[in-house]
Each structure stands twice: as structure tokens, then as C-alpha cells.
Tab-separated table of C-alpha atoms in Angstrom:
chain	number	residue	atom	x	y	z
A	1	MET	CA	132.951	-79.436	-43.999
A	2	LYS	CA	135.517	-82.224	-44.408
A	3	ASP	CA	137.221	-80.339	-47.242
A	4	THR	CA	137.324	-77.193	-45.110
A	5	PHE	CA	139.217	-78.943	-42.336
A	6	LEU	CA	141.551	-80.597	-44.826
A	7	VAL	CA	142.509	-77.159	-46.113
A	8	ALA	CA	142.816	-75.887	-42.537
A	9	GLY	CA	145.143	-78.770	-41.678
A	10	ARG	CA	147.278	-77.920	-44.697
A	11	GLU	CA	147.599	-74.313	-43.501
A	12	VAL	CA	148.589	-75.420	-39.998
A	13	ARG	CA	151.249	-77.806	-41.313
A	14	GLN	CA	152.697	-75.081	-43.506
A	15	ALA	CA	152.858	-72.691	-40.550
A	16	LEU	CA	154.576	-75.271	-38.349
A	17	ARG	CA	157.342	-75.605	-40.935
A	18	LEU	CA	158.102	-71.864	-40.865
A	19	ARG	CA	160.971	-70.719	-38.664
A	20	SER	CA	159.310	-67.313	-38.234
A	21	PHE	CA	156.297	-68.976	-36.575
A	22	TRP	CA	158.461	-70.469	-33.843
A	23	ILE	CA	160.465	-67.271	-33.452
A	24	VAL	CA	157.287	-65.272	-32.791
A	25	ILE	CA	156.090	-67.874	-30.283
A	26	GLY	CA	159.469	-67.796	-28.542
A	27	VAL	CA	159.510	-64.008	-28.352
A	28	LEU	CA	155.976	-63.892	-26.928
A	29	LEU	CA	156.720	-66.640	-24.409
A	30	VAL	CA	159.925	-64.998	-23.206
A	31	GLY	CA	158.406	-61.514	-23.140
A	32	SER	CA	155.313	-62.612	-21.246
A	33	SER	CA	157.394	-64.653	-18.798
A	34	ALA	CA	159.617	-61.649	-18.164
A	35	GLY	CA	156.560	-59.496	-17.573
A	36	MET	CA	155.309	-61.945	-14.947
A	37	ILE	CA	158.647	-62.632	-13.219
A	38	ILE	CA	160.413	-59.256	-13.165
A	39	PRO	CA	157.827	-57.504	-10.931
A	40	GLU	CA	158.246	-60.317	-8.395
A	41	LEU	CA	162.016	-59.890	-8.422
A	42	VAL	CA	161.878	-56.124	-8.216
A	43	GLY	CA	159.608	-56.186	-5.176
A	44	ASP	CA	156.139	-55.288	-4.033
A	45	GLY	CA	156.456	-51.563	-4.647
A	46	ARG	CA	156.782	-50.668	-0.935
A	47	THR	CA	159.579	-48.399	0.288
A	48	HIS	CA	162.050	-49.835	2.812
A	49	ILE	CA	164.097	-47.548	5.072
A	50	GLN	CA	166.743	-48.218	7.710
A	51	VAL	CA	166.810	-45.838	10.698
A	52	ALA	CA	169.611	-45.491	13.254
A	53	SER	CA	168.222	-44.452	16.664
A	54	VAL	CA	170.136	-42.834	19.545
A	55	ASP	CA	168.680	-41.953	22.954
A	56	LEU	CA	165.024	-42.192	21.906
A	57	SER	CA	162.050	-43.732	23.720
A	58	PRO	CA	159.817	-46.552	22.437
A	59	ALA	CA	157.227	-43.887	21.620
A	60	PHE	CA	159.472	-42.677	18.791
A	61	GLU	CA	159.485	-46.129	17.218
A	62	THR	CA	155.716	-46.486	17.606
A	63	SER	CA	155.049	-43.092	16.044
A	64	LEU	CA	157.444	-43.719	13.162
A	65	ARG	CA	156.057	-47.151	12.330
A	66	THR	CA	152.422	-45.990	12.516
A	67	THR	CA	152.970	-43.094	10.136
A	68	ALA	CA	155.174	-45.142	7.797
A	69	GLU	CA	152.616	-47.944	7.528
A	70	SER	CA	149.957	-45.492	6.354
A	71	LEU	CA	152.311	-44.553	3.491
A	72	ASP	CA	153.263	-48.151	2.551
A	73	VAL	CA	156.753	-47.744	3.998
A	74	ASP	CA	158.535	-50.512	5.909
A	75	VAL	CA	160.879	-49.339	8.690
A	76	ASP	CA	163.803	-51.143	10.312
A	77	ILE	CA	165.180	-49.414	13.426
A	78	GLU	CA	168.616	-50.145	14.857
A	79	VAL	CA	169.504	-48.668	18.254
A	80	PHE	CA	172.995	-47.196	18.740
A	81	ASP	CA	174.659	-46.097	21.984
A	82	HIS	CA	176.582	-43.162	20.559
A	83	VAL	CA	175.847	-40.405	18.062
A	84	GLU	CA	179.098	-40.986	16.179
A	85	ALA	CA	178.220	-44.640	15.611
A	86	ALA	CA	174.840	-43.655	14.165
A	87	ARG	CA	176.473	-40.974	12.010
A	88	GLN	CA	178.975	-43.544	10.705
A	89	ALA	CA	176.093	-45.880	9.800
A	90	VAL	CA	174.548	-43.141	7.657
A	91	GLU	CA	177.869	-42.276	6.006
A	92	SER	CA	178.531	-45.922	5.159
A	93	GLU	CA	174.933	-46.261	3.858
A	94	THR	CA	174.161	-48.938	6.415
A	95	ALA	CA	171.325	-46.662	7.539
A	96	ASP	CA	169.276	-44.230	5.462
A	97	VAL	CA	168.901	-41.724	8.274
A	98	ALA	CA	169.767	-41.308	11.958
A	99	ALA	CA	167.499	-39.835	14.633
A	100	VAL	CA	169.187	-38.487	17.768
A	101	GLY	CA	167.242	-37.536	20.894
A	102	GLY	CA	168.339	-35.846	24.087
A	103	ALA	CA	168.748	-32.137	24.753
A	104	ALA	CA	169.374	-31.306	21.076
A	105	PRO	CA	167.236	-33.606	18.860
A	106	THR	CA	168.917	-34.070	15.477
A	107	VAL	CA	168.231	-35.822	12.167
A	108	VAL	CA	171.349	-36.989	10.288
A	109	ALA	CA	170.990	-37.756	6.578
A	110	ARG	CA	173.074	-37.820	3.433
A	111	THR	CA	172.802	-34.857	1.070
A	112	GLY	CA	170.018	-35.329	-1.463
A	113	ASP	CA	168.336	-38.100	0.509
A	114	ASN	CA	164.679	-38.974	-0.020
A	115	GLU	CA	162.394	-36.241	1.287
A	116	LEU	CA	159.837	-38.863	2.314
A	117	VAL	CA	162.370	-40.537	4.626
A	118	LEU	CA	163.377	-37.225	6.175
A	119	GLY	CA	159.753	-36.195	6.631
A	120	LEU	CA	158.803	-39.423	8.401
A	121	VAL	CA	161.739	-39.321	10.820
A	122	HIS	CA	161.381	-35.597	11.427
A	123	GLN	CA	157.689	-36.019	12.286
A	124	ALA	CA	158.334	-38.930	14.655
A	125	LEU	CA	161.206	-37.065	16.311
A	126	GLY	CA	158.993	-34.004	16.680
A	127	ALA	CA	156.372	-36.135	18.412
A	128	GLU	CA	159.086	-37.413	20.778
A	129	VAL	CA	160.150	-33.871	21.662
A	130	LEU	CA	156.542	-32.763	22.102
A	131	ALA	CA	155.866	-35.687	24.470
A	132	ALA	CA	158.868	-34.698	26.588
A	133	ARG	CA	157.661	-31.115	26.815
A	134	ILE	CA	154.128	-32.201	27.748
A	135	GLU	CA	155.547	-34.354	30.530
A	136	ALA	CA	157.750	-31.445	31.665
A	137	ALA	CA	154.596	-29.332	31.931
A	138	GLY	CA	153.215	-31.742	34.527
A	139	VAL	CA	151.084	-34.038	32.381
A	140	PRO	CA	151.513	-37.703	33.394
A	141	ALA	CA	153.617	-39.711	30.935
A	142	ALA	CA	150.832	-42.207	30.194
A	143	GLU	CA	148.376	-39.419	29.424
A	144	ALA	CA	150.920	-37.621	27.242
A	145	GLN	CA	151.537	-40.766	25.230
A	146	ALA	CA	147.782	-41.321	24.835
A	147	ILE	CA	147.404	-37.804	23.442
A	148	LEU	CA	150.171	-38.328	20.902
A	149	ALA	CA	149.096	-41.872	19.986
A	150	ALA	CA	145.995	-40.720	18.124
A	151	PRO	CA	145.734	-42.679	14.856
A	152	PRO	CA	146.589	-40.843	11.631
A	153	PRO	CA	143.706	-39.656	9.425
A	154	LEU	CA	142.079	-42.361	7.340
A	155	VAL	CA	143.106	-42.124	3.689
A	156	GLU	CA	140.293	-43.018	1.303
A	157	GLU	CA	141.601	-43.884	-2.163
A	158	LEU	CA	139.235	-43.419	-5.084
A	159	ASP	CA	139.499	-45.626	-8.178
A	160	THR	CA	141.912	-48.030	-6.509
A	161	GLY	CA	143.822	-49.927	-9.196
A	162	GLY	CA	142.589	-47.591	-11.937
A	163	GLU	CA	146.036	-47.062	-13.430
A	164	SER	CA	146.713	-50.788	-13.339
A	165	ARG	CA	143.433	-51.536	-15.133
A	166	ARG	CA	144.198	-48.931	-17.799
A	167	ALA	CA	147.605	-50.499	-18.328
A	168	ALA	CA	145.982	-53.941	-18.650
A	169	ALA	CA	143.441	-52.574	-21.143
A	170	ALA	CA	146.205	-51.012	-23.232
A	171	ILE	CA	148.288	-54.201	-23.178
A	172	VAL	CA	145.384	-56.437	-24.216
A	173	ALA	CA	144.283	-54.056	-26.988
A	174	THR	CA	147.822	-53.732	-28.343
A	175	VAL	CA	148.437	-57.485	-28.397
A	176	LEU	CA	145.117	-58.117	-30.158
A	177	TYR	CA	145.895	-55.370	-32.671
A	178	VAL	CA	149.258	-56.927	-33.533
A	179	ILE	CA	147.753	-60.422	-33.814
A	180	LEU	CA	144.884	-59.275	-36.056
A	181	LEU	CA	147.190	-57.237	-38.276
A	182	MET	CA	149.663	-60.096	-38.704
A	183	LEU	CA	146.948	-62.646	-39.429
A	184	MET	CA	145.157	-60.368	-41.905
A	185	VAL	CA	148.323	-59.831	-43.910
A	186	SER	CA	149.139	-63.539	-43.678
A	187	VAL	CA	145.794	-64.764	-44.999
A	188	ALA	CA	145.627	-62.111	-47.741
A	189	THR	CA	149.201	-62.860	-48.823
A	190	GLY	CA	148.574	-66.601	-48.793
A	191	THR	CA	145.515	-66.181	-50.993
A	192	ALA	CA	147.417	-63.921	-53.399
A	193	ILE	CA	150.319	-66.390	-53.645
A	194	GLU	CA	148.007	-69.297	-54.413
A	195	LYS	CA	146.245	-67.249	-57.070
A	196	SER	CA	149.389	-65.894	-58.753
A	197	ASN	CA	151.035	-69.344	-58.806
A	198	ARG	CA	147.829	-70.991	-60.058
A	199	ILE	CA	147.817	-73.228	-56.984
A	200	SER	CA	144.227	-72.211	-56.328
A	201	GLU	CA	143.170	-73.591	-59.720
A	202	VAL	CA	144.541	-76.997	-58.772
A	203	LEU	CA	142.881	-76.874	-55.361
A	204	LEU	CA	139.567	-75.727	-56.833
A	205	ALA	CA	139.505	-78.875	-58.930
A	206	ILE	CA	139.321	-80.807	-55.664
A	207	VAL	CA	137.444	-78.566	-53.216
A	208	LYS	CA	134.838	-75.832	-53.495
A	209	PRO	CA	135.826	-72.137	-53.265
A	210	GLY	CA	134.063	-71.732	-49.930
A	211	ALA	CA	135.955	-74.656	-48.400
A	212	LEU	CA	139.237	-73.219	-49.700
A	213	LEU	CA	138.580	-69.774	-48.211
A	214	PHE	CA	137.194	-70.873	-44.865
A	215	GLY	CA	139.789	-73.613	-44.511
A	216	LYS	CA	142.498	-70.998	-44.906
A	217	VAL	CA	140.757	-68.722	-42.393
A	218	ILE	CA	140.454	-71.533	-39.843
A	219	GLY	CA	144.042	-72.696	-40.352
A	220	VAL	CA	145.632	-69.251	-40.168
A	221	GLY	CA	143.330	-68.286	-37.304
A	222	PHE	CA	144.294	-71.400	-35.362
A	223	THR	CA	148.010	-70.711	-35.753
A	224	GLY	CA	147.417	-67.101	-34.711
A	225	LEU	CA	145.557	-68.121	-31.573
A	226	ALA	CA	148.277	-70.675	-30.831
A	227	THR	CA	150.788	-67.849	-31.061
A	228	LEU	CA	148.669	-65.728	-28.730
A	229	SER	CA	148.410	-68.601	-26.262
A	230	ALA	CA	152.210	-68.595	-25.960
A	231	GLY	CA	151.906	-65.180	-24.375
A	232	ILE	CA	148.968	-66.212	-22.202
A	233	VAL	CA	150.557	-69.354	-20.722
A	234	PRO	CA	152.887	-67.500	-18.291
A	235	VAL	CA	149.949	-65.348	-17.190
A	236	ALA	CA	147.817	-68.443	-16.550
A	237	VAL	CA	150.640	-70.158	-14.653
A	238	LYS	CA	151.176	-67.162	-12.399
A	239	LEU	CA	147.434	-66.941	-11.745
A	240	ALA	CA	147.244	-70.679	-10.981
A	241	VAL	CA	150.013	-70.524	-8.375
A	242	GLY	CA	148.371	-67.602	-6.620
A	243	GLY	CA	150.492	-64.801	-8.031
A	244	GLU	CA	149.169	-61.275	-8.348
A	245	LEU	CA	148.330	-59.930	-11.804
A	246	PRO	CA	147.675	-56.328	-12.829
A	247	ASP	CA	144.062	-55.429	-12.075
A	248	GLY	CA	141.831	-56.236	-15.030
A	249	LEU	CA	144.303	-58.370	-16.997
A	250	ALA	CA	142.926	-61.814	-16.159
A	251	VAL	CA	139.286	-60.786	-16.544
A	252	ALA	CA	140.072	-59.081	-19.872
A	253	LEU	CA	141.668	-62.235	-21.269
A	254	LEU	CA	138.925	-64.536	-20.014
A	255	GLY	CA	135.944	-62.254	-20.532
A	256	GLY	CA	137.279	-60.938	-23.839
A	257	ALA	CA	137.748	-64.408	-25.375
A	258	PRO	CA	134.471	-64.307	-27.392
A	259	TRP	CA	135.476	-61.017	-29.036
A	260	ILE	CA	138.968	-62.323	-29.733
A	261	LEU	CA	137.519	-65.333	-31.562
A	262	LEU	CA	134.897	-63.252	-33.363
A	263	GLY	CA	137.497	-60.673	-34.354
A	264	VAL	CA	139.881	-63.244	-35.792
A	265	ALA	CA	137.126	-64.988	-37.769
A	266	PHE	CA	135.583	-61.706	-38.963
A	267	TYR	CA	138.763	-59.946	-40.068
A	268	LEU	CA	140.394	-63.016	-41.602
A	269	THR	CA	137.311	-63.854	-43.656
A	270	ILE	CA	137.263	-60.360	-45.123
A	271	ALA	CA	141.042	-60.236	-45.617
A	272	GLY	CA	141.100	-63.639	-47.321
A	273	SER	CA	138.408	-62.627	-49.781
A	274	LEU	CA	140.118	-59.300	-50.508
A	275	GLY	CA	143.378	-61.140	-51.162
A	276	SER	CA	141.710	-62.881	-54.114
A	277	LEU	CA	141.320	-59.520	-55.885
A	278	VAL	CA	145.038	-59.039	-56.567
A	279	GLU	CA	147.279	-60.675	-59.146
A	280	ARG	CA	150.640	-60.397	-57.410
A	281	GLN	CA	151.812	-61.186	-53.902
A	282	GLU	CA	153.221	-57.658	-53.524
A	283	GLU	CA	149.722	-56.199	-53.824
A	284	ALA	CA	148.262	-58.206	-50.950
A	285	GLY	CA	149.189	-55.658	-48.302
A	286	SER	CA	147.436	-52.835	-50.127
A	287	VAL	CA	144.029	-54.528	-50.190
A	288	VAL	CA	143.951	-54.788	-46.402
A	289	THR	CA	145.227	-51.238	-45.858
A	290	PRO	CA	141.723	-49.850	-45.121
A	291	LEU	CA	141.266	-52.523	-42.458
A	292	SER	CA	144.725	-51.764	-41.042
A	293	VAL	CA	143.947	-48.044	-40.786
A	294	LEU	CA	140.656	-48.852	-39.081
A	295	LEU	CA	142.475	-51.041	-36.569
A	296	VAL	CA	144.972	-48.269	-35.789
A	297	GLY	CA	142.163	-45.833	-34.992
A	298	THR	CA	140.399	-48.460	-32.906
A	299	LEU	CA	143.602	-49.183	-30.995
A	300	LEU	CA	143.968	-45.526	-30.020
A	301	VAL	CA	140.450	-45.486	-28.589
A	302	ALA	CA	140.917	-48.831	-26.821
A	303	GLN	CA	144.141	-47.631	-25.200
A	304	SER	CA	142.976	-44.251	-23.979
A	305	GLY	CA	139.191	-43.980	-24.174
A	306	ALA	CA	137.562	-47.387	-23.927
A	307	ASP	CA	135.451	-46.130	-21.008
A	308	SER	CA	134.274	-43.037	-22.910
A	309	PRO	CA	130.909	-42.673	-24.701
A	310	LEU	CA	132.738	-43.269	-27.993
A	311	GLY	CA	134.213	-46.457	-26.569
A	312	ALA	CA	130.742	-47.639	-25.535
A	313	VAL	CA	129.526	-47.172	-29.116
A	314	LEU	CA	132.561	-48.809	-30.737
A	315	ALA	CA	132.161	-51.824	-28.432
A	316	HIS	CA	129.011	-52.710	-30.402
A	317	ILE	CA	130.447	-52.290	-33.915
A	318	PRO	CA	131.857	-55.561	-35.328
A	319	PHE	CA	134.927	-53.881	-36.850
A	320	THR	CA	135.953	-52.229	-33.581
A	321	ALA	CA	134.478	-54.428	-30.822
A	322	PRO	CA	137.338	-57.009	-30.857
A	323	LEU	CA	139.720	-54.376	-29.470
A	324	VAL	CA	137.408	-52.085	-27.515
A	325	MET	CA	135.247	-54.572	-25.609
A	326	PRO	CA	138.134	-56.496	-23.965
A	327	ALA	CA	139.572	-53.110	-22.964
A	328	ARG	CA	136.229	-52.100	-21.424
A	329	ILE	CA	136.130	-55.420	-19.567
A	330	ALA	CA	139.630	-54.755	-18.211
A	331	LEU	CA	138.503	-51.322	-17.004
A	332	GLY	CA	135.436	-52.848	-15.336
A	333	VAL	CA	132.938	-50.657	-17.208
A	334	ALA	CA	131.382	-53.274	-19.508
A	335	GLU	CA	127.811	-54.157	-18.504
A	336	PRO	CA	126.415	-57.689	-19.050
A	337	VAL	CA	123.641	-56.348	-21.290
A	338	GLU	CA	126.001	-54.502	-23.614
A	339	MET	CA	128.281	-57.540	-23.733
A	340	ALA	CA	125.383	-59.768	-24.781
A	341	ILE	CA	124.252	-57.268	-27.418
A	342	SER	CA	127.791	-56.918	-28.738
A	343	ILE	CA	128.201	-60.691	-29.090
A	344	ALA	CA	124.850	-60.989	-30.871
A	345	ILE	CA	125.788	-58.234	-33.316
A	346	GLY	CA	129.204	-59.840	-33.800
A	347	LEU	CA	127.708	-63.227	-34.660
A	348	LEU	CA	125.308	-61.632	-37.131
A	349	ALA	CA	128.152	-59.639	-38.686
A	350	LEU	CA	130.263	-62.798	-38.969
A	351	ALA	CA	127.478	-64.499	-40.910
A	352	VAL	CA	127.283	-61.494	-43.250
A	353	ALA	CA	131.084	-61.453	-43.617
A	354	ALA	CA	131.085	-65.170	-44.444
A	355	ARG	CA	128.496	-64.600	-47.163
A	356	PHE	CA	130.341	-61.543	-48.474
A	357	GLY	CA	133.705	-63.303	-48.425
A	358	SER	CA	132.356	-66.391	-50.137
A	359	VAL	CA	130.870	-64.365	-52.997
A	360	VAL	CA	133.964	-62.209	-53.519
A	361	TYR	CA	136.367	-65.143	-53.285
A	362	ARG	CA	134.366	-67.362	-55.631
A	363	ARG	CA	134.128	-64.664	-58.288
A	364	ALA	CA	137.663	-63.294	-58.018
A	365	ILE	CA	139.907	-66.295	-57.375
A	366	VAL	CA	139.455	-67.655	-60.923
A	367	HIS	CA	140.013	-64.301	-62.619
A	368	THR	CA	143.436	-63.606	-64.137
A	369	GLY	CA	144.999	-60.773	-66.084
A	370	ASN	CA	144.477	-57.689	-63.936
A	371	ARG	CA	143.675	-56.596	-60.432
A	372	LEU	CA	139.968	-56.469	-59.727
A	373	LYS	CA	138.062	-53.773	-57.897
A	374	LEU	CA	135.711	-54.853	-55.163
A	375	ARG	CA	132.844	-52.886	-56.648
A	376	GLU	CA	133.317	-54.663	-59.966
A	377	VAL	CA	133.311	-58.096	-58.360
A	378	LEU	CA	130.142	-57.408	-56.409
A	379	ARG	CA	128.415	-56.093	-59.507
A	380	ARG	CA	129.234	-58.969	-61.793
A	381	GLY	CA	128.442	-62.663	-61.575
A	382	THR	CA	130.845	-65.566	-61.641
A	383	ALA	CA	130.626	-66.043	-65.359
A	384	GLY	CA	131.262	-62.399	-66.069
A	385	VAL	CA	134.323	-62.224	-63.899
A	386	ALA	CA	135.762	-65.461	-65.190
A	387	ALA	CA	135.360	-64.311	-68.770
């Protein structure tokens, strides 16, 4: 175990000396910070309108504000004494629209103005005119206002925040995909470089093959998670200060942590062992191509169908669960039982991957001369491969 952590420490120190490592961290930190700050600067998503009012009763304002509130619209009303002043406010864009009462009720707006704004003002002005006509018909003013003050119909929204949760699921799945892909290539390439330069032979004289493989996996995995944390820090800060996050994002990051760790350990163990099959650094990418293709397919499901029956199945498969299960958690469809089963299967699969990786790495890392096939390595013993 001591040798394993010595190798892991070596990998971390090497990563810290790379400029690319700090560039990636900087990009993630800036990008995540922008994603947290920009929505606050842009606003809360509500529409704000400025209305110029001429010769209208308080009932107009009440009707307009009531209807606007039901549509998440904030209204500011400025009262003018003359029609021309209100018209000038619209022309100068001080007001979005003007509502004029009296004998000839009129709505003044710029050409091409928002139909929602026109609809709200037109409806409120219509209610004002209707109230005047009811009063003219002999109905007391108080009774007329009570008739027109009926609350708008209750709007019941189904799947509130559904789009936000889907966006969070897609973001989490995409980030995990990129991290896993980068780390797989990194660990496979590192193994191939050490083998082609005979560095592994020197290291194997000091440590066992298993310690060399798992130390590399731990070291590269740690640097990868450190990189990921650079993107999570702004999210955590915003959550800590009481800021609002997209629905499902925080729970996906927290609840999905076990699958993130399992995924990194599982994929890197396999990628590191496969990297020992090649003779040249240029070949390292090709040995992890099947895993890369599998991740692409998994990403598509995690982004668009994590809550489907297929997504429920893939959430239990060790190769696909690291992307699909956090997405299902973000969508709010993951059940505690399936999460427990998925973790149990993932731990079992990690043990199998560790055994598989250890065997392949031990038999292939000392072989030189030509690229090995996985089937050949699994079929032959250490002595046969080394010969």
C-alpha cells in the first residue's frame, strides 16, 4: 500500500508541473463562475413593463397588476395629465405602452411592440370600460367593481422545473463524460510512455506491478477530481450564500458523488491496463477507443433519456451508471433501492476490474517487440508473455 501511494504522489507532482493542468482548472473555474454569476446579472426571468396612464381609475391599475402578476410580469404605472405627454413617453421609450381612458379609450404603443404587453393593457382597459358601462346601467359602483374584481383562473403547472432539471442532468453528464475521457486517455498514455521509454522496467525493480498500476490510477484520478472540483467550487459558494441553482444540479453533484468516484476508479483501472498492451505512445488512444465509443452512447442517453426504461437499466450497468445515475438523480426519478443496488453492483464491478487490470498489466507491461492483443494476454501466463 505504501508503494501505491508513493507512485500516486509521483503522478500528482508530475501533473502539478504541467501548464495544461492549470489551464484546464482555470477554464473550468472561470466558466463555472460565469455560469453562476451571469444569470444573477441578467435578472430573475420576469418581464418588466412601464405603462403611461391617462384619465383612468384605480380599478384599471388593480386589474392590470392582478393579471400581470399571474403571468410573472412586473408593472410600473406612471400617471400623466395629458394624452400628448403619455404619447411622448412611448415615443421616447420612457414607457412601453400608454393607456388612455375617457370617451374614446385608446392604447398607444410602438410598432412591433410585445404582444404580451399590448394584451395585458388592452384587457385592463377593457375592464375599465366595462365597469363604466355597468355603472351607467344603474349598477352601484362598488358592486360593479366587485363583479370585475373576480380573481383570474388558477394556473396549475405540471412538472414545475422539469426543463431546468433536464438541463442540469445534461450538464452533469457532459462534464463527467469529458472528465472520464480525458483521464482515460491520460492514464493510458502515461502507461504507454513509461513502457516505451523503459521507465516501467526501472520502477518494477522497486515496486510491484499492481502498486505501479493502482498508484497511477489513484494519482491521475486525484488530479482529475481536483480539476472537477474547480468547476464545483463556484456552485458550492453560490449554494452556501443562499443563491438559487438550477433544479436538480446540487442534488446531482452531491447524490451522484459515489458514481463519480466509482466511474473514475473503474474506467481508469481498465484504461491503465489496456495502455500496457501498446508499444508506442501514439497507439494509446486506440486501445481506449471502445471505451470512448461506449461513453459517447451513454452520454446521449444521459442527456435525453435518463428517465426512460433504457436509462433505468443503464443506471445499473457499471460501464454506463457513472453518467446515467447522476442524471437520473438530477431528474428526481432515481429511487433509493435502485441507487443502493447500483452502488453494490459498481463496487463488485470495481473489484473485478481491479483483478482484470492487475492481470493484464502484470503480463503486458514487461513485454516488448510488438503490440499485444487483449485476448492473447488473457490466454497466456506471465512467463509466456515475457518470453
